[in-house]
Coordinates of C-alpha atoms in Angstrom, one line a residue:
M1 CA 129.1 96.3 87.0
I2 CA 132.5 97.4 88.6
F3 CA 135.2 95.1 89.6
T4 CA 138.1 96.1 91.9
T5 CA 141.3 94.1 91.3
C6 CA 144.7 94.0 93.2
L7 CA 148.0 92.7 92.2
C8 CA 148.7 89.3 94.0
T9 CA 152.3 89.2 95.4
D10 CA 154.5 86.9 97.2
Q11 CA 156.4 87.6 100.4
Q12 CA 159.2 89.3 98.4
G13 CA 156.7 91.4 96.6
T14 CA 157.0 90.0 93.2
I15 CA 153.8 89.4 91.2
N16 CA 152.5 85.9 91.4
T17 CA 151.5 85.1 88.0
K18 CA 149.7 81.7 89.0
V19 CA 147.5 83.6 91.4
M20 CA 146.8 86.3 88.9
K21 CA 145.7 83.6 86.3
Q22 CA 143.2 82.0 88.7
V23 CA 141.9 85.5 89.3
Y24 CA 141.3 86.4 85.7
V25 CA 139.7 82.9 85.0
L26 CA 137.4 83.7 87.9
L27 CA 136.5 87.1 86.6
I28 CA 136.0 85.8 83.3
S29 CA 133.5 83.1 84.7
I30 CA 131.5 85.6 86.7
L31 CA 131.1 88.0 83.4
C32 CA 129.9 85.0 81.5
L33 CA 127.4 84.0 84.1
C34 CA 126.0 87.6 84.5
S35 CA 125.5 87.7 80.6
S36 CA 123.6 84.5 80.6
M37 CA 121.4 85.8 83.4
I38 CA 120.9 89.2 81.7
A39 CA 119.9 87.3 78.5
H40 CA 117.6 84.9 80.2
A41 CA 115.8 88.1 81.9
A42 CA 115.4 89.8 78.6
G43 CA 114.0 86.7 76.9
S44 CA 111.4 86.3 79.8
Q45 CA 110.0 89.5 79.2
E46 CA 108.8 88.5 75.8
I47 CA 105.0 88.6 75.1
P48 CA 103.8 85.2 75.2
T49 CA 102.0 83.6 72.3
S50 CA 98.1 82.7 72.5
N51 CA 97.6 79.9 74.9
P52 CA 94.6 77.6 74.0
L53 CA 94.1 76.9 77.7
V54 CA 93.2 80.3 78.8
N55 CA 89.9 82.2 77.9
S56 CA 91.2 85.8 77.9
G57 CA 90.7 89.0 76.2
A58 CA 87.5 91.1 75.7
G59 CA 87.1 89.6 72.1
D60 CA 86.8 86.0 73.7
P61 CA 83.3 84.9 73.3
G62 CA 83.7 83.2 76.8
Q63 CA 84.0 86.6 78.4
S64 CA 80.4 87.3 77.9
V65 CA 79.2 83.9 79.3
I66 CA 77.4 84.3 82.3
Y67 CA 78.8 82.0 85.1
F68 CA 76.6 82.9 88.1
K69 CA 73.1 84.1 88.6
A70 CA 71.1 85.1 91.5
N71 CA 67.8 86.6 92.8
G72 CA 65.8 87.7 95.5
V73 CA 62.0 88.3 96.0
D74 CA 61.6 90.9 98.9
P75 CA 62.4 93.1 97.3
V76 CA 62.5 91.7 93.8
W77 CA 66.2 91.8 92.5
S78 CA 68.4 90.0 90.2
L79 CA 72.3 89.5 89.8
T80 CA 74.3 88.1 86.9
I81 CA 78.1 87.7 86.7
S82 CA 80.3 87.0 83.5
A83 CA 83.9 87.4 83.1
Y84 CA 83.2 90.7 81.4
Q85 CA 81.0 92.4 83.9
I86 CA 78.5 92.3 86.9
D87 CA 74.8 93.4 86.5
F88 CA 72.4 94.1 89.2
K89 CA 68.8 95.0 88.8
T90 CA 65.9 95.7 91.3
Q91 CA 62.5 96.9 91.7
A92 CA 63.2 98.5 95.0
S93 CA 62.2 102.1 95.0
G94 CA 65.1 104.5 95.0
F95 CA 67.6 102.2 93.4
E96 CA 69.0 102.2 89.9
S97 CA 70.4 99.3 87.9
I98 CA 74.2 98.8 88.4
S99 CA 76.4 97.5 85.5
A100 CA 80.2 97.5 86.2
P101 CA 83.3 95.8 84.8
H102 CA 84.0 92.4 86.4
V103 CA 86.3 92.3 89.3
E104 CA 88.1 89.2 90.9
P105 CA 86.6 88.3 94.2
N106 CA 88.2 88.0 97.6
K107 CA 87.9 84.7 99.3
A108 CA 87.3 84.0 103.0
M109 CA 89.8 81.8 104.8
D110 CA 87.6 78.8 104.7
S111 CA 87.0 79.3 100.8
N112 CA 83.1 78.9 101.3
I113 CA 82.6 82.6 101.1
K114 CA 83.5 85.1 98.2
M115 CA 83.3 88.7 98.1
Y116 CA 83.0 91.0 95.0
R117 CA 83.5 94.7 95.7
V118 CA 82.3 97.1 92.9
Q119 CA 82.9 100.8 92.9
T120 CA 80.5 102.9 90.7
E121 CA 79.9 106.4 90.1
S122 CA 76.8 106.3 92.4
G123 CA 78.5 104.5 95.2
Q124 CA 79.5 100.9 96.2
M125 CA 78.2 97.4 96.0
D126 CA 79.5 94.4 97.7
V127 CA 78.3 90.9 96.6
E128 CA 78.8 88.0 99.2
I129 CA 78.3 84.5 97.7
A130 CA 78.3 81.7 100.5
K131 CA 78.4 78.1 99.8
M132 CA 75.2 76.9 101.8
L133 CA 71.8 75.5 101.1
C134 CA 69.4 78.4 100.2
Q135 CA 65.7 78.3 99.6
N136 CA 63.9 81.0 97.6
E137 CA 61.1 82.5 99.7
G138 CA 58.7 82.8 96.6
S139 CA 59.1 79.6 94.6
K140 CA 60.4 77.3 97.4
E141 CA 63.2 76.3 95.0
R142 CA 66.5 75.3 96.5
F143 CA 69.9 76.6 95.5
P144 CA 73.3 75.7 96.6
Y145 CA 74.5 79.5 97.3
A146 CA 73.2 82.2 99.6
V147 CA 73.9 85.5 98.3
T148 CA 73.9 88.8 100.0
I149 CA 74.2 92.3 98.3
M150 CA 75.0 95.4 100.1
I151 CA 74.7 98.8 98.4
K152 CA 75.7 102.3 99.6
Q153 CA 74.6 105.0 97.2
G154 CA 75.6 108.7 97.3
K155 CA 75.7 110.1 100.6
D156 CA 74.5 107.1 102.4
T157 CA 76.2 106.2 105.6
T158 CA 74.9 102.7 105.9
F159 CA 74.4 99.9 103.4
T160 CA 71.1 98.5 102.1
Y161 CA 71.0 94.7 102.2
F162 CA 69.4 92.4 99.5
T163 CA 69.3 88.6 100.2
G164 CA 68.5 85.8 98.0
C165 CA 69.9 82.6 96.5
G166 CA 72.1 81.8 93.5
Q167 CA 74.0 79.2 91.7
Y168 CA 76.8 78.8 89.1
V169 CA 75.9 78.2 85.4
T170 CA 77.5 75.9 83.4
D171 CA 78.9 77.3 79.9
S172 CA 76.2 76.7 77.3
R173 CA 78.9 76.4 74.7
L174 CA 79.8 72.9 76.4
E175 CA 76.4 71.6 75.4
A176 CA 77.5 69.2 72.7
H177 CA 78.6 65.8 71.6
W178 CA 82.5 65.6 71.9
V179 CA 84.9 63.0 70.4
L180 CA 88.4 62.5 71.8
S181 CA 91.1 63.5 69.4
H182 CA 94.3 63.7 71.7
I183 CA 95.4 62.4 75.0
K184 CA 97.8 65.1 76.4
S185 CA 99.6 66.1 73.0
E186 CA 99.3 62.6 71.7
P187 CA 96.7 61.9 68.8
V188 CA 94.6 59.0 69.4
T189 CA 93.1 56.5 66.8
A190 CA 89.9 54.4 67.0
S191 CA 92.0 51.3 66.7
Q192 CA 93.4 51.9 70.2
F193 CA 89.7 51.8 71.6
N194 CA 88.2 48.8 70.1
D195 CA 87.6 50.8 66.8
T196 CA 85.3 53.6 68.3
L197 CA 86.8 56.6 69.8
P198 CA 85.8 57.8 73.3
N199 CA 83.2 60.6 73.5
L200 CA 81.2 62.6 75.8
S201 CA 77.8 64.1 75.7
L202 CA 77.8 67.1 78.1
H203 CA 74.5 68.5 79.3
A204 CA 75.1 72.2 80.5
N205 CA 71.4 72.5 81.6
G206 CA 71.5 69.7 84.0
N207 CA 75.1 69.8 85.0
S208 CA 75.7 66.2 83.8
F209 CA 77.5 64.0 81.2
T210 CA 77.4 60.5 79.8
G211 CA 80.1 59.1 77.7
Y212 CA 81.8 56.0 76.0
C213 CA 85.4 55.3 77.2
G214 CA 86.5 52.9 74.5
C215 CA 84.8 49.9 76.2
N216 CA 82.9 50.9 79.1
I217 CA 80.2 53.6 79.7
V218 CA 80.6 56.5 82.2
N219 CA 78.2 59.0 83.6
G220 CA 78.3 61.6 86.2
H221 CA 77.9 65.4 87.1
L222 CA 79.6 68.6 86.0
F223 CA 80.7 71.5 88.2
S224 CA 81.7 74.7 86.2
E225 CA 82.8 78.0 87.5
R226 CA 84.3 80.4 84.7
S227 CA 87.3 78.4 83.3
L228 CA 87.0 75.5 85.9
L229 CA 85.2 72.2 84.9
R230 CA 85.3 69.2 87.0
F231 CA 83.7 65.8 86.2
T232 CA 82.4 64.3 89.4
N233 CA 80.4 61.4 90.9
M234 CA 81.6 59.4 88.0
V235 CA 80.1 55.8 87.6
Y236 CA 81.4 53.2 85.3
T237 CA 80.3 50.0 83.8
K238 CA 82.5 47.0 84.5
R239 CA 82.9 45.3 81.1
T240 CA 86.0 43.0 80.5
C241 CA 87.8 44.5 77.4
P242 CA 90.8 43.2 75.4
T243 CA 92.6 46.5 75.3
K244 CA 92.1 48.9 78.4
A245 CA 95.4 50.7 78.5
K246 CA 94.3 53.9 76.6
E247 CA 90.7 53.7 78.3
D248 CA 92.4 53.9 81.6
E249 CA 94.4 57.0 80.4
F250 CA 91.2 58.5 79.2
I251 CA 89.4 57.9 82.5
K252 CA 92.3 59.4 84.5
G253 CA 92.4 62.4 82.1
L254 CA 88.5 63.0 83.0
E255 CA 89.1 62.5 86.7
F256 CA 92.2 65.0 87.0
S257 CA 91.0 67.7 84.6
T258 CA 90.2 70.8 86.3
N259 CA 89.9 73.6 83.6
Y260 CA 88.6 73.9 80.1
A261 CA 88.9 76.2 77.0
I262 CA 86.8 76.1 73.9
D263 CA 88.1 77.4 70.5
G264 CA 85.9 76.8 67.8
D265 CA 85.0 73.2 67.5
Q266 CA 87.8 72.1 69.9
L267 CA 87.4 71.5 73.6
T268 CA 90.7 71.3 75.7
L269 CA 90.7 70.0 79.2
S270 CA 93.6 70.6 81.3
N271 CA 95.1 70.9 85.0
Y272 CA 97.8 72.6 86.5
Y273 CA 100.4 70.3 84.8
G274 CA 99.1 71.1 81.3
V275 CA 96.7 69.5 78.7
T276 CA 95.0 66.4 79.8
L277 CA 92.4 65.6 77.0
V278 CA 91.4 67.3 73.8
F279 CA 88.1 66.8 71.8
R280 CA 86.4 67.9 68.7
R281 CA 82.8 68.8 68.5
I282 CA 80.4 66.7 66.3
E283 CA 76.8 67.3 65.2

């Protein structure tokens, strides 16, 4: 940084020392501010430490967990998507299985359609997932998402279409009984909840849960997609309890949680603002 200075004089050409002192004070302030900004920028470039709220890294068990499945019957095909890779298989003549690294989807403006675009050595595959009721032509089973797969191989000039149905799959690692250990960063004790800590039984296969809040019973549904986890359609009993302050905090934690992470026997729920609830797995 280069500063250009000039001598400050009065009308008789004499150096005005008062003005010069003000100029030097201003220059020193600017230099201190710049040094602070540079130090802050350098500090912000440090590699962050491990964050328990984020499932990341190829070594994370969560990376191999399949979070979306789809299939079709005419021709027969199947699709699985995990945070690690996308796999497509079909019995259609002339089409080989496709296995490619996971890519982030593009979302349509209405947020009801997601598009994954995969480039392979043999060509291109686009996977479109639309949130709409879909019925399997063979089994007549209904699914919440319609799936269209478009594949262009080698010298093909047009896409071949595969249509079917799919659904998001709740992480099987959630299938357990979990007991509350923290609300945000604060440890909790049984004495704060009528001598029994709140707990949840999560049912990944049925996308549902049941739980004890410290006085009242709660149950509802789960929605899971990758690191997203939401507790929906919650129904509570309405018992009158002597202490409900912590129970209310626990219920709000469930209602406002949007993400999860599993680290060993610990389940951490969070949202945009940080940790909401922390549980430990029990047998």
